[in-house]
XYZ file of C-alpha atoms in Angstrom:
761
model
C 56.008 -0.873 -9.279
C 57.788 -0.811 -6.320
C 57.145 1.563 -3.466
C 60.745 2.437 -2.727
C 62.427 6.105 -3.569
C 65.617 7.757 -4.537
C 66.594 10.339 -2.712
C 65.409 13.142 -4.879
C 67.769 16.032 -5.167
C 65.818 19.917 -4.429
C 65.771 22.220 -1.267
C 61.891 20.851 -0.168
C 63.145 17.239 -0.320
C 65.881 17.400 1.553
C 64.270 19.843 4.272
C 60.979 17.646 4.657
C 63.351 14.115 4.337
C 65.382 15.680 7.435
C 62.071 16.913 8.736
C 61.077 13.331 8.973
C 64.073 12.225 10.149
C 64.943 14.569 12.982
C 60.897 15.371 14.241
C 61.424 16.518 17.459
C 64.695 18.617 16.363
C 62.415 20.075 13.680
C 59.290 20.865 16.047
C 61.268 22.633 18.673
C 63.447 24.743 16.350
C 59.862 26.150 14.780
C 59.286 26.483 18.596
C 61.963 27.805 19.295
C 62.421 30.490 15.817
C 58.769 31.523 16.593
C 59.193 32.383 20.756
C 62.416 34.133 20.009
C 61.178 36.047 17.340
C 58.268 37.236 19.444
C 60.487 38.019 22.369
C 62.794 40.397 20.554
C 59.935 42.517 18.695
C 58.586 43.233 22.128
C 61.773 43.926 23.532
C 62.806 46.225 20.539
C 59.532 47.854 20.043
C 57.411 48.964 16.668
C 58.526 52.021 14.942
C 55.400 52.797 12.620
C 55.130 55.096 9.814
C 55.993 58.829 10.188
C 53.959 61.502 8.395
C 57.145 62.682 6.871
C 57.178 59.767 4.872
C 53.624 59.069 4.159
C 54.695 60.954 0.670
C 56.611 62.119 -1.229
C 56.482 66.015 -2.094
C 55.184 68.921 -0.528
C 53.122 66.965 1.945
C 55.756 64.939 2.984
C 57.787 68.439 2.862
C 55.841 69.880 5.630
C 55.608 67.630 7.473
C 59.243 67.055 7.736
C 59.630 71.031 8.576
C 56.994 70.794 11.203
C 59.103 67.414 12.651
C 62.130 68.703 12.433
C 61.240 72.038 14.503
C 59.452 69.495 17.240
C 55.829 71.129 16.451
C 53.146 69.307 17.039
C 49.847 70.778 15.456
C 47.378 70.637 17.705
C 44.291 68.398 17.709
C 41.732 71.769 16.508
C 38.451 70.909 17.312
C 35.326 73.495 15.786
C 31.634 73.843 17.860
C 29.264 74.523 14.699
C 26.020 76.621 15.677
C 23.046 77.017 13.096
C 19.596 78.516 12.700
C 18.112 74.982 11.823
C 15.842 77.813 10.032
C 15.509 80.583 7.847
C 13.760 83.169 10.114
C 12.806 84.118 13.566
C 14.690 85.480 15.922
C 17.510 82.561 15.812
C 17.708 82.976 12.134
C 21.279 84.922 12.513
C 24.132 85.460 14.687
C 23.236 88.324 16.025
C 19.810 87.215 17.151
C 19.858 87.496 21.280
C 19.512 83.242 21.622
C 22.168 82.724 18.923
C 24.279 84.151 20.938
C 23.275 83.095 24.209
C 23.683 79.597 22.337
C 27.750 81.113 21.776
C 28.448 81.544 25.357
C 26.647 78.276 26.597
C 29.157 76.545 23.945
C 32.181 78.516 25.327
C 31.313 78.066 29.070
C 30.778 74.540 28.105
C 33.875 73.514 26.662
C 36.353 75.483 29.244
C 34.258 73.980 31.702
C 36.088 70.449 30.958
C 39.632 71.557 30.879
C 40.625 69.846 28.195
C 40.769 72.285 25.758
C 42.885 75.285 25.046
C 42.415 78.621 22.892
C 38.656 78.808 22.892
C 37.964 81.389 20.146
C 34.295 83.213 20.172
C 33.301 83.215 16.210
C 32.433 87.056 17.504
C 36.069 87.606 17.440
C 37.324 85.324 14.905
C 34.565 86.543 12.408
C 34.140 83.232 11.187
C 30.453 83.608 10.648
C 28.883 82.316 7.237
C 27.878 85.353 4.469
C 23.941 84.635 5.094
C 24.410 85.481 9.175
C 23.523 81.490 9.852
C 26.186 79.511 10.891
C 29.215 80.395 13.513
C 32.198 78.569 14.650
C 33.752 77.997 18.103
C 37.281 77.100 17.637
C 39.629 75.218 20.328
C 42.408 72.892 20.174
C 42.451 69.854 22.729
C 45.430 69.523 25.307
C 48.152 67.421 25.098
C 49.487 64.818 22.384
C 47.180 65.341 19.099
C 48.193 61.353 18.488
C 45.779 60.371 21.560
C 43.373 63.474 21.517
C 40.810 60.947 20.866
C 40.731 59.528 24.278
C 40.305 62.237 25.439
C 37.874 64.384 23.700
C 34.689 62.624 25.132
C 33.873 64.765 28.177
C 34.053 67.766 25.118
C 31.805 66.119 23.414
C 29.711 65.687 26.577
C 29.536 68.997 26.750
C 28.806 70.542 23.336
C 26.025 67.580 23.697
C 24.500 69.340 26.835
C 23.962 72.880 25.068
C 22.241 71.426 22.214
C 19.786 70.054 24.446
C 19.288 73.160 26.054
C 19.057 74.882 22.359
C 16.478 72.839 20.883
C 16.256 75.729 18.562
C 19.448 75.192 17.019
C 21.814 73.163 15.328
C 25.011 72.847 17.704
C 27.499 69.917 16.625
C 30.904 69.319 17.167
C 33.849 68.624 14.446
C 37.727 67.915 14.061
C 40.180 65.382 14.298
C 40.156 64.061 17.621
C 35.635 64.586 17.579
C 36.052 62.457 14.169
C 38.749 59.929 14.934
C 37.275 58.761 18.211
C 33.582 58.639 16.627
C 35.383 56.443 13.406
C 36.964 54.199 15.833
C 33.825 53.540 18.152
C 31.797 52.968 15.113
C 33.817 50.741 12.698
C 37.110 50.409 15.115
C 35.814 46.657 16.607
C 33.853 45.977 14.041
C 37.248 45.723 11.907
C 38.973 43.526 13.983
C 35.964 41.274 14.759
C 36.572 40.475 10.958
C 40.318 40.073 11.317
C 39.388 37.873 14.368
C 36.048 36.025 12.909
C 38.538 34.686 9.843
C 40.543 32.188 11.653
C 37.051 29.853 12.998
C 35.713 30.043 9.469
C 38.806 29.090 8.046
C 38.754 26.177 10.269
C 35.197 25.223 10.062
C 36.046 25.143 6.054
C 38.962 22.637 6.755
C 37.170 21.058 8.902
C 34.705 20.161 6.201
C 37.871 19.779 3.751
C 39.933 17.502 5.850
C 36.545 15.681 7.925
C 39.154 15.721 10.856
C 39.571 17.453 13.607
C 43.492 16.586 13.779
C 44.274 17.167 10.399
C 42.251 20.608 9.812
C 43.716 21.910 12.760
C 47.584 21.782 11.951
C 47.229 24.663 8.993
C 45.321 26.576 11.334
C 47.861 26.620 13.368
C 51.186 26.611 11.139
C 49.436 30.028 9.573
C 49.140 31.136 13.139
C 52.230 30.286 13.983
C 53.759 31.802 10.964
C 51.723 35.376 12.104
C 52.875 35.456 15.587
C 56.469 34.907 14.563
C 56.038 37.907 11.563
C 54.453 39.890 13.695
C 57.496 39.992 16.117
C 59.866 40.271 12.925
C 58.028 43.181 11.613
C 58.989 45.361 15.020
C 62.309 44.284 14.608
C 62.631 45.459 10.587
C 60.323 48.891 12.004
C 63.666 50.149 12.948
C 64.932 50.238 8.727
C 61.520 50.006 7.288
C 58.937 51.568 9.435
C 55.027 49.627 9.641
C 51.704 50.400 10.791
C 48.780 49.354 11.785
C 47.214 48.871 7.847
C 50.206 46.600 7.136
C 49.787 44.608 10.342
C 46.638 43.606 9.088
C 47.379 43.324 5.472
C 49.715 40.279 6.941
C 47.282 39.421 9.063
C 45.154 38.387 5.431
C 47.966 37.431 3.434
C 49.370 35.202 6.610
C 46.327 33.558 6.733
C 45.549 32.879 3.141
C 49.233 31.568 2.234
C 49.976 29.565 5.370
C 46.444 27.845 5.447
C 46.906 26.860 1.957
C 50.680 25.699 1.337
C 49.515 23.248 4.640
C 46.403 22.804 2.580
C 48.485 21.258 -0.751
C 51.206 19.437 1.607
C 48.908 17.781 3.999
C 46.592 17.214 1.176
C 49.321 15.135 -1.086
C 50.732 13.268 2.175
C 47.158 11.881 2.422
C 46.777 10.970 -0.580
C 49.595 9.114 -1.142
C 48.923 7.332 1.491
C 45.226 6.290 0.013
C 46.978 4.694 -2.547
C 48.757 2.227 -0.237
C 52.129 3.805 -0.020
C 53.573 3.368 3.509
C 54.070 6.886 6.123
C 57.804 7.117 5.500
C 57.258 7.252 1.266
C 53.700 9.096 1.202
C 56.256 12.598 3.459
C 58.593 12.070 0.818
C 56.348 11.951 -2.063
C 54.383 15.027 -0.068
C 58.450 17.006 0.090
C 59.036 16.771 -3.486
C 55.826 17.310 -4.941
C 53.501 19.516 -3.359
C 57.042 20.934 -0.988
C 58.704 22.120 -4.249
C 55.205 23.646 -5.461
C 55.119 25.452 -2.411
C 58.775 26.854 -2.880
C 57.734 27.406 -5.833
C 54.976 29.583 -5.346
C 55.831 30.606 -1.952
C 58.981 32.458 -3.983
C 56.808 34.125 -6.592
C 53.982 35.637 -4.240
C 57.165 37.066 -2.535
C 58.088 38.698 -5.620
C 54.810 40.089 -6.159
C 54.807 41.321 -2.554
C 57.606 43.314 -3.173
C 56.319 44.856 -5.865
C 54.826 47.234 -3.050
C 57.937 48.836 -2.585
C 58.880 50.690 -5.666
C 55.405 52.013 -4.678
C 57.483 55.269 -3.032
C 54.729 54.981 -0.792
C 55.538 54.271 3.289
C 52.449 52.685 3.772
C 52.504 50.599 0.868
C 56.329 49.806 1.565
C 55.212 48.708 4.321
C 52.238 46.339 4.080
C 54.742 44.834 1.186
C 57.283 44.080 3.167
C 55.184 42.668 5.602
C 53.449 39.796 3.257
C 56.489 38.852 1.841
C 57.811 38.418 5.522
C 54.446 36.781 6.253
C 54.451 34.295 3.420
C 58.421 33.389 3.603
C 57.953 31.890 6.772
C 55.099 30.627 5.692
C 56.529 28.864 3.175
C 59.526 28.072 5.106
C 57.471 26.522 7.663
C 55.649 24.048 4.983
C 58.672 22.499 4.297
C 59.975 22.646 7.516
C 57.715 21.800 10.925
C 54.506 20.443 8.972
C 56.811 17.104 7.884
C 57.911 16.534 10.991
C 54.802 17.146 13.139
C 52.857 14.869 10.263
C 55.593 12.197 10.878
C 55.238 12.326 14.858
C 51.780 11.966 14.470
C 51.134 9.356 11.872
C 47.775 7.660 11.889
C 46.926 10.481 14.755
C 46.021 13.405 12.219
C 42.670 11.180 11.209
C 41.861 11.649 14.767
C 38.445 13.649 15.371
C 36.881 12.271 12.226
C 33.630 13.801 11.698
C 31.779 10.481 9.535
C 28.902 12.990 8.441
C 31.168 14.829 7.082
C 33.279 12.406 5.631
C 30.112 10.509 3.755
C 29.580 13.618 2.099
C 33.029 13.959 0.656
C 32.993 10.038 -0.110
C 29.922 11.118 -2.466
C 32.599 13.566 -4.467
C 36.086 12.213 -4.469
C 36.977 8.468 -5.843
C 39.206 6.601 -4.533
C 42.337 8.163 -6.682
C 41.328 11.832 -4.803
C 39.480 13.369 -7.674
C 36.984 15.513 -7.791
C 33.661 13.253 -9.317
C 31.996 17.122 -10.127
C 35.410 18.263 -11.595
C 36.337 15.532 -13.731
C 32.218 15.839 -15.821
C 33.274 19.392 -16.003
C 36.357 19.187 -17.297
C 35.237 16.246 -19.264
C 32.834 18.483 -21.056
C 35.527 20.867 -21.226
C 38.240 18.689 -22.968
C 36.263 16.967 -25.203
C 35.755 20.392 -27.148
C 38.018 23.029 -25.888
C 37.989 25.394 -28.380
C 34.773 26.290 -27.859
C 35.565 26.556 -23.772
C 38.643 28.262 -24.467
C 36.401 31.179 -26.374
C 33.370 30.866 -24.166
C 35.167 31.571 -20.675
C 37.826 34.010 -22.613
C 34.962 35.256 -23.634
C 33.001 35.975 -20.244
C 36.137 37.063 -18.545
C 36.650 40.039 -21.302
C 33.056 40.799 -20.960
C 33.521 41.303 -16.779
C 36.681 42.742 -17.042
C 35.250 45.787 -19.581
C 33.423 47.984 -17.351
C 37.026 48.680 -16.170
C 38.462 50.505 -19.024
C 35.739 53.578 -17.604
C 37.620 53.282 -14.394
C 37.493 55.884 -12.418
C 39.829 56.379 -8.930
C 39.660 58.738 -5.947
C 40.118 59.230 -2.192
C 36.643 58.838 -1.229
C 35.583 61.398 0.527
C 33.501 61.295 4.053
C 29.610 60.744 2.447
C 31.098 58.015 0.539
C 33.086 56.510 2.444
C 30.511 55.909 5.365
C 26.912 57.138 3.637
C 24.435 58.701 6.140
C 25.249 56.037 8.771
C 27.087 58.550 11.150
C 25.957 62.513 11.870
C 29.431 63.449 11.920
C 29.593 62.857 7.983
C 26.479 65.653 8.091
C 27.876 68.059 10.275
C 31.209 67.939 7.857
C 29.066 68.858 4.915
C 27.466 71.392 7.087
C 30.382 73.364 7.547
C 31.541 73.019 4.058
C 28.411 74.582 3.036
C 28.389 77.756 5.079
C 32.348 77.753 5.399
C 33.825 76.657 1.916
C 37.227 74.553 2.368
C 36.652 75.265 6.252
C 36.232 71.672 7.251
C 39.310 71.148 4.842
C 41.960 74.343 4.464
C 45.456 73.896 2.782
C 48.169 74.631 5.317
C 51.360 76.420 4.362
C 54.606 75.303 5.950
C 56.888 79.015 6.159
C 60.165 77.485 6.780
C 62.759 80.293 6.339
C 66.011 81.106 8.336
C 64.437 84.412 10.063
C 60.590 84.290 10.003
C 60.793 87.745 10.795
C 62.843 89.125 8.775
C 61.402 92.599 6.653
C 60.821 90.323 3.306
C 59.237 87.141 5.021
C 56.689 89.168 7.096
C 55.686 90.890 3.892
C 55.830 87.744 1.796
C 53.806 86.251 4.315
C 50.991 89.408 4.168
C 51.215 89.285 0.108
C 50.540 85.869 0.297
C 47.127 85.827 2.812
C 45.893 89.143 0.114
C 46.820 86.901 -2.680
C 45.177 84.331 -1.770
C 41.550 86.313 -1.280
C 42.218 88.089 -4.285
C 42.853 85.030 -6.774
C 40.046 84.092 -5.887
C 41.324 80.901 -4.433
C 39.880 81.324 -0.639
C 37.157 83.435 0.500
C 38.887 83.485 3.740
C 39.826 83.512 6.761
C 43.322 83.157 5.745
C 45.256 82.373 9.451
C 48.613 82.879 9.554
C 50.612 81.721 13.017
C 54.463 82.138 13.147
C 56.659 79.725 16.015
C 59.611 82.394 16.569
C 61.593 79.677 17.810
C 61.562 77.636 15.262
C 61.922 80.439 11.851
C 58.421 78.509 11.435
C 55.060 79.868 10.142
C 51.753 77.762 8.863
C 49.217 79.356 7.056
C 45.367 78.519 7.146
C 43.431 78.695 4.167
C 40.149 77.509 3.444
C 39.363 76.230 -0.135
C 37.024 77.295 -2.572
C 35.424 74.381 -3.653
C 35.392 73.115 -0.032
C 34.126 69.237 -0.058
C 34.270 69.452 -3.583
C 37.251 67.839 -4.578
C 37.814 68.457 -8.173
C 36.985 72.301 -7.039
C 39.098 72.683 -4.421
C 41.890 70.816 -6.100
C 41.953 73.748 -8.803
C 41.994 75.986 -6.157
C 44.473 74.066 -4.191
C 46.549 74.393 -7.925
C 45.605 78.202 -8.285
C 47.769 78.844 -4.711
C 50.610 76.269 -5.658
C 51.180 77.272 -9.340
C 50.731 80.825 -8.985
C 49.829 83.025 -5.978
C 53.087 81.299 -4.455
C 55.484 82.174 -6.796
C 54.164 85.042 -6.972
C 54.927 86.178 -3.424
C 56.632 83.710 -0.889
C 58.653 82.455 -3.972
C 60.337 85.761 -4.602
C 62.245 85.171 -0.760
C 64.785 83.490 -1.661
C 66.016 80.408 0.798
C 62.723 79.938 1.873
C 60.669 76.608 1.677
C 56.729 76.743 1.932
C 55.236 73.597 1.149
C 50.711 73.072 0.737
C 49.650 70.297 2.687
C 46.431 69.491 3.590
C 43.737 66.962 3.464
C 43.476 68.341 -0.361
C 47.030 68.176 -1.250
C 47.222 64.704 0.909
C 44.588 63.585 -1.332
C 45.514 65.026 -4.635
C 49.537 64.115 -3.973
C 49.007 60.427 -2.807
C 46.341 59.722 -6.086
C 49.529 61.590 -8.547
C 51.638 58.956 -6.792
C 49.910 55.839 -6.924
C 49.359 56.468 -10.525
C 53.010 57.199 -11.185
C 53.540 53.763 -9.308
C 51.248 51.819 -11.566
C 53.807 50.879 -14.730
C 57.051 49.985 -12.527
C 55.115 48.302 -10.356
C 53.317 45.802 -12.977
C 56.728 45.581 -14.847
C 58.450 44.827 -12.035
C 56.137 41.612 -10.507
C 55.087 40.924 -14.322
C 58.796 40.363 -15.412
C 60.056 39.124 -12.183
C 56.888 36.209 -12.515
C 57.587 35.637 -16.067
C 60.634 34.626 -14.995
C 60.568 32.545 -12.072
C 57.790 30.339 -14.400
C 60.762 29.703 -17.069
C 62.904 29.054 -14.646
C 60.930 27.027 -12.208
C 59.031 25.036 -15.035
C 62.132 25.298 -17.920
C 58.990 26.051 -20.510
C 58.421 29.467 -21.915
C 54.894 28.387 -23.123
C 53.786 28.409 -19.613
C 55.478 31.317 -18.033
C 53.087 32.694 -20.734
C 50.240 31.650 -20.373
C 50.573 32.258 -16.719
C 50.625 35.225 -17.083
C 48.199 36.053 -19.070
C 45.646 34.102 -17.362
C 46.548 35.963 -14.425
C 46.570 39.217 -15.827
C 42.919 38.054 -17.602
C 41.516 37.555 -13.392
C 43.152 40.620 -12.394
C 41.160 42.276 -15.399
C 37.733 40.540 -14.035
C 38.288 42.049 -10.391
C 38.485 45.067 -11.885
C 35.796 45.128 -14.231
C 33.518 43.792 -11.035
C 34.852 46.400 -8.818
C 33.985 48.811 -11.633
C 30.528 48.429 -12.217
C 29.375 47.158 -8.517
C 30.900 50.144 -6.575
C 31.186 52.920 -9.287
C 27.897 52.411 -11.271
C 26.093 50.924 -8.881
C 25.188 47.462 -10.751
C 23.879 45.262 -7.886
C 25.727 47.254 -5.179
C 22.867 45.904 -2.854
C 23.171 42.244 -3.382
C 26.959 43.191 -1.260
C 25.220 45.332 1.094
C 27.048 48.372 -1.045
C 26.258 51.621 -3.110
C 27.402 52.853 -5.954
C 29.926 55.595 -4.869
C 31.302 56.848 -8.375
C 34.483 55.786 -7.879
C 36.951 53.181 -7.136
C 39.423 54.414 -3.863
C 42.235 54.953 -5.715
C 44.639 52.642 -3.450
C 43.000 49.677 -4.204
C 43.853 48.421 -8.328
C 47.797 48.391 -7.592
C 46.759 46.873 -3.662
C 44.412 44.325 -5.499
C 47.105 43.982 -8.531
C 50.085 42.710 -6.534
C 47.762 40.608 -3.745
C 45.779 38.502 -7.017
C 48.789 38.329 -8.541
C 50.337 36.467 -5.816
C 47.806 34.335 -4.902
C 46.812 33.372 -8.018
C 50.648 31.969 -8.628
C 49.550 30.161 -5.743
C 46.588 28.450 -7.499
C 48.713 28.274 -10.869
C 52.110 27.066 -9.531
C 50.522 24.032 -7.815
C 47.932 22.883 -10.277
C 50.314 23.172 -13.496
C 52.897 21.049 -10.997
C 50.426 18.100 -10.813
C 50.383 18.459 -14.883
C 54.103 18.606 -15.572
C 54.700 15.512 -12.521
C 51.674 13.586 -14.729
C 53.554 14.530 -17.834
C 56.650 13.338 -16.355
C 55.362 9.934 -16.032
C 54.202 9.160 -19.242
C 51.356 10.251 -19.559
C 49.988 12.096 -22.993
C 50.191 15.778 -22.426
C 45.417 15.917 -22.319
C 45.411 12.676 -19.681
C 48.222 14.727 -17.764
C 46.144 18.100 -17.542
C 42.838 15.718 -17.061
C 45.020 13.967 -13.753
C 46.331 17.085 -13.395
C 43.436 19.610 -12.731
C 40.823 16.801 -11.344
C 43.250 15.622 -8.459
C 44.306 19.217 -7.132
C 40.863 20.915 -8.166
C 39.329 19.267 -3.947
C 42.157 21.052 -2.431
C 41.868 24.498 -4.357
C 38.477 24.872 -4.263
C 38.332 24.196 -0.803
C 41.862 27.243 -0.482
C 40.064 29.024 -1.871
C 36.759 29.046 -0.666
C 38.878 29.872 2.412
C 40.289 32.590 1.061
C 36.638 34.194 -0.188
C 34.578 33.599 3.020
C 38.125 35.717 5.071
C 37.926 38.026 2.488
C 34.052 38.462 2.417
C 34.027 39.213 5.589
C 35.571 42.417 4.883
C 33.075 43.444 2.274
C 29.897 43.335 5.221
C 31.962 46.181 7.062
C 30.539 49.271 6.353
C 33.465 51.593 5.091
C 33.420 51.847 1.483
C 37.232 51.563 1.449
C 36.983 47.937 3.218
C 33.912 46.644 1.178
C 35.697 47.055 -2.042
C 38.893 45.163 -1.251
C 36.511 42.620 0.438
C 34.703 42.099 -2.379
C 37.294 42.714 -5.191
C 39.132 39.469 -3.514
C 36.635 37.656 -2.875
C 34.884 37.359 -6.191
C 38.568 37.746 -8.251
C 39.588 34.688 -6.352
C 36.430 32.966 -6.906
C 36.630 33.422 -10.280
C 40.614 32.403 -10.303
C 40.295 29.005 -8.086
C 36.341 28.331 -10.637
C 36.878 29.670 -14.535
C 40.816 30.332 -15.325
C 42.113 26.921 -12.847
C 39.159 24.471 -13.936
C 38.184 25.504 -17.183
C 40.567 28.233 -19.315
C 43.790 26.229 -17.812
C 43.128 23.197 -19.154
C 41.553 24.257 -21.896
C 44.255 26.217 -23.087
C 47.036 23.502 -22.165
C 44.937 21.144 -24.427
C 45.056 23.112 -27.736
C 48.619 23.494 -27.126
C 49.547 19.968 -26.657
C 53.344 19.063 -26.271
C 54.200 23.050 -27.114
C 53.059 23.466 -23.452
C 56.492 21.905 -22.653
C 58.088 24.360 -25.467
C 61.632 25.299 -23.960
C 63.924 27.526 -27.002
C 67.341 26.345 -27.460
C 68.717 29.540 -27.616
C 67.310 29.569 -23.454
C 69.647 26.815 -22.678
C 71.724 28.743 -20.881
C 69.528 29.722 -17.937
C 69.775 28.109 -14.559
C 67.942 24.857 -14.437
C 65.537 25.109 -10.941
C 63.277 21.865 -12.333
C 64.999 19.354 -9.579
C 62.651 18.358 -7.546
C 60.865 16.378 -9.712
C 58.215 13.470 -8.759
C 59.128 10.995 -6.778
C 57.108 8.408 -8.148
C 57.431 8.159 -11.661
C 57.858 5.130 -13.985
C 60.685 3.302 -13.895
C 61.258 3.661 -17.314
C 60.306 7.205 -18.613
C 61.082 8.099 -22.298
C 63.540 10.180 -22.967
C 62.140 14.510 -23.323
C 62.439 15.487 -26.566
C 64.366 18.269 -27.890
C 62.213 21.800 -27.428
C 58.961 19.944 -25.926
C 59.636 17.862 -22.994
C 58.889 18.799 -19.576
C 62.469 19.666 -18.350
C 65.465 17.947 -19.333
C 65.029 13.301 -19.326
C 67.251 13.197 -16.376
C 64.573 15.046 -14.027
C 62.474 12.400 -13.724
C 63.221 10.498 -10.329
C 63.483 6.075 -10.153
C 61.215 4.497 -7.576
C-alpha cells in the first residue's frame, strides 16, 4: 500500500491542508485574531452581571427597583459587644464597663472618618433579650462595591477597643468586613490555583511527549485561545453580561479542551510519522482523522455548554457562553494554526527531548503507538466482555447509589468555611443573640406616592404584623426615600442562621403578612429580598432548570452522535455511558461531602449537603468533557472498521491506540481539577473533587472497560442505522485518509456510514 493520499472531503481536512500549504499565513492570521480580540475587548470594556439580573422572581425585582431608583444600599457594618461570662459587673448591657465599651466603640469608628450613620444600641434598642449582647451599627462611606477596600481602618479601630476591654467580646461583622476577610483568606488562594494549572499541565505533557517543544505546543494553543476568548467575552458582555466566575470557568474549560485537542492532533501526526509516512502525508491523515474528531467533539461540547443558557440564571448564562466561546476558539485553532505550526517545525517538534522520559515511555508502548498496559487490560475485557460489563456497570451503579439521597442547598458560612475564620463564629454569635439580625429579610416597597396615607398605614400594619405573626422578633426598621417613592423594611427572621426555620419565617411574610397589609394598596410593589430569600429563590430556580437543561443537552448530543457516526447504536451507548459517568460523580460527591465517608482523605469534612449549583454545573461540564473522549475513541474504532477489520479487532485497535493520549489528557484534567479540591472553601472542594473523580472514572472504567465490553458484545450492531433514518444529513465525510485500496461495501443497515466513505490511498 502506498503512502499517497487522495483529497479528503470535510472541513477539518480542508482546513488542515490549507494551513499546511500556507504555513506563515495561517500562523499570522491566528496571531492577528488573538491580538485583535484582545485589543477590541480592552477597548470595549467588560460589562458584569448586575444584581437585578442574577435571579428572576422577587430578588431580581427588588434589585431592579433599587437600581432604577438610582439607590445604592450602603455597606452596613455591625460591632457586637458581648459579655464573655454570665455573671459579674460586665454581664449586663447596663453595667458601667459595658457602657464604657459601647462608648469607646462609637468614638473609635467615628474617628476613622470612614463611616456614617453610627448608632448606639441604647438608642436603637439593639440589645439582646438576656441583656448580655448589644450591637453598634453604621455604614461605610462611599461606593458599597468597593467598601471592602476602605474598611481596614475601622477593623483596626475595633480591634484596639477589644484590647482595652479584655472582659468583653468586641467583634465587627458586615458585608465589607466579611468580603475583605474572605478576599484576604481565599482570594490569592483561588488565583494561585488558577495560575498553577498551566505549569501542572505542561509538566504532564512533557512526560507524555518526552520533548520540550511538543509539550509547549498544546499549552501555547490553549493559552492563546484563552487570551482571545477573554477579549471576545468583553465584547459579548454588552449583550450578555459576564462575571469573574465565568472567567474562571472559561479558563478551566479552555485549558482542558485546548490541551486535549492539540494533544489528539499532535499524537496522531507523530504516530503516522513513526509508521514511516512523510511529514505531509502524516499531517493530512491527522487532519482527516483527529481533526474531524476535534470538530465533532468541539461542537458536542459547545452544545453541552449551551445547556447553561436555559437556566434563567445570569451567572450560569455567563459561564455557559464563556465556556462555549473558548471551546469554539480552541477547536478552530486546533484545526487551523496547529497544522501550520507542525508543518513549520517539522522534525524540530522533537527538540528538547528528555532521554529518561523517552526510555520510560518506550517501556509502556509498542512500535504501533499502542499502550502495552491497556493492551493487557483490554485483552482481559475482550476475552470476557459480558463479565467485564457486569462488573464495571455494577461498580458504577454502586458508586452512584448514594446520589439518590443527595441533598442540595446554599451552604451556610460555617458549612462553607468551618472554623477556619473568626468572622464565621462572629456571624453565629450575632444570629444566636439576635435571631435573623445577621441576615434579615428586606422588603423593597415601590409606590406612586410613598407618603400617601394608605401607603403609610400599610407600612405600619406590615411592621406590626411581622412581629405579631411570629415571623420576626424585631427590631423591624423602616427607611423611606421620598424623592424616589421607595421604602425599605428590614425584618430579622425568626430562625436566624437555621436556613429551614428562616425560610418558614420568610414564607409567612410573603404569603400572609404582605398580602394582608401591603397587598391591599393598589399599584404598590413589595418584593422581599435578602440572603435567605436569595438562597431560597436560587434553589427553586436551579431545580426548575434541571429538566430543560438535561433534556436539551442529552437530546442534542444524541442527535450529533447520530449524524456524525451514522449509527443509532453509537448514539444511544454514548449517552448511556456519559450518564453513568455523571451518576458516579454525583454518588462520590454525596458520599464524601454529605455523609462524610472518607472526607478526611481529601482534606474535607461532611457538611451534610451539596452546594445547590454544583449538580447542574457538573452535569454540563462533565457531559461535554466525557463526549470529548468518547468521540475520539469511537472515531478511531470506526476508522479501524472502515479499514476492513472485524468489529472486535477494531475495538481493540481503537482503544489501545488512543489509550495513551486519553490517559494523558485525563491526567491533566484530573490534576488541574484536583488543585481546586485543595482550596479551603467547601464549594470549591466539592467542585474540584467532583470533576477530578468523574474524569478519572470516565477515562479508565468507562472508556477502558465498559465501552470496549459493550461494543464487543454488540458486534456489527454497533453500526446499525435503520433505513427510516436515511433521510438525515450525512456528516461522516472525513473518513480515514489511509484506508486500504479495496474496502468492502458496508451492508445495508450495519456498516459504519456509507461505503463510499472509505478513501483510497
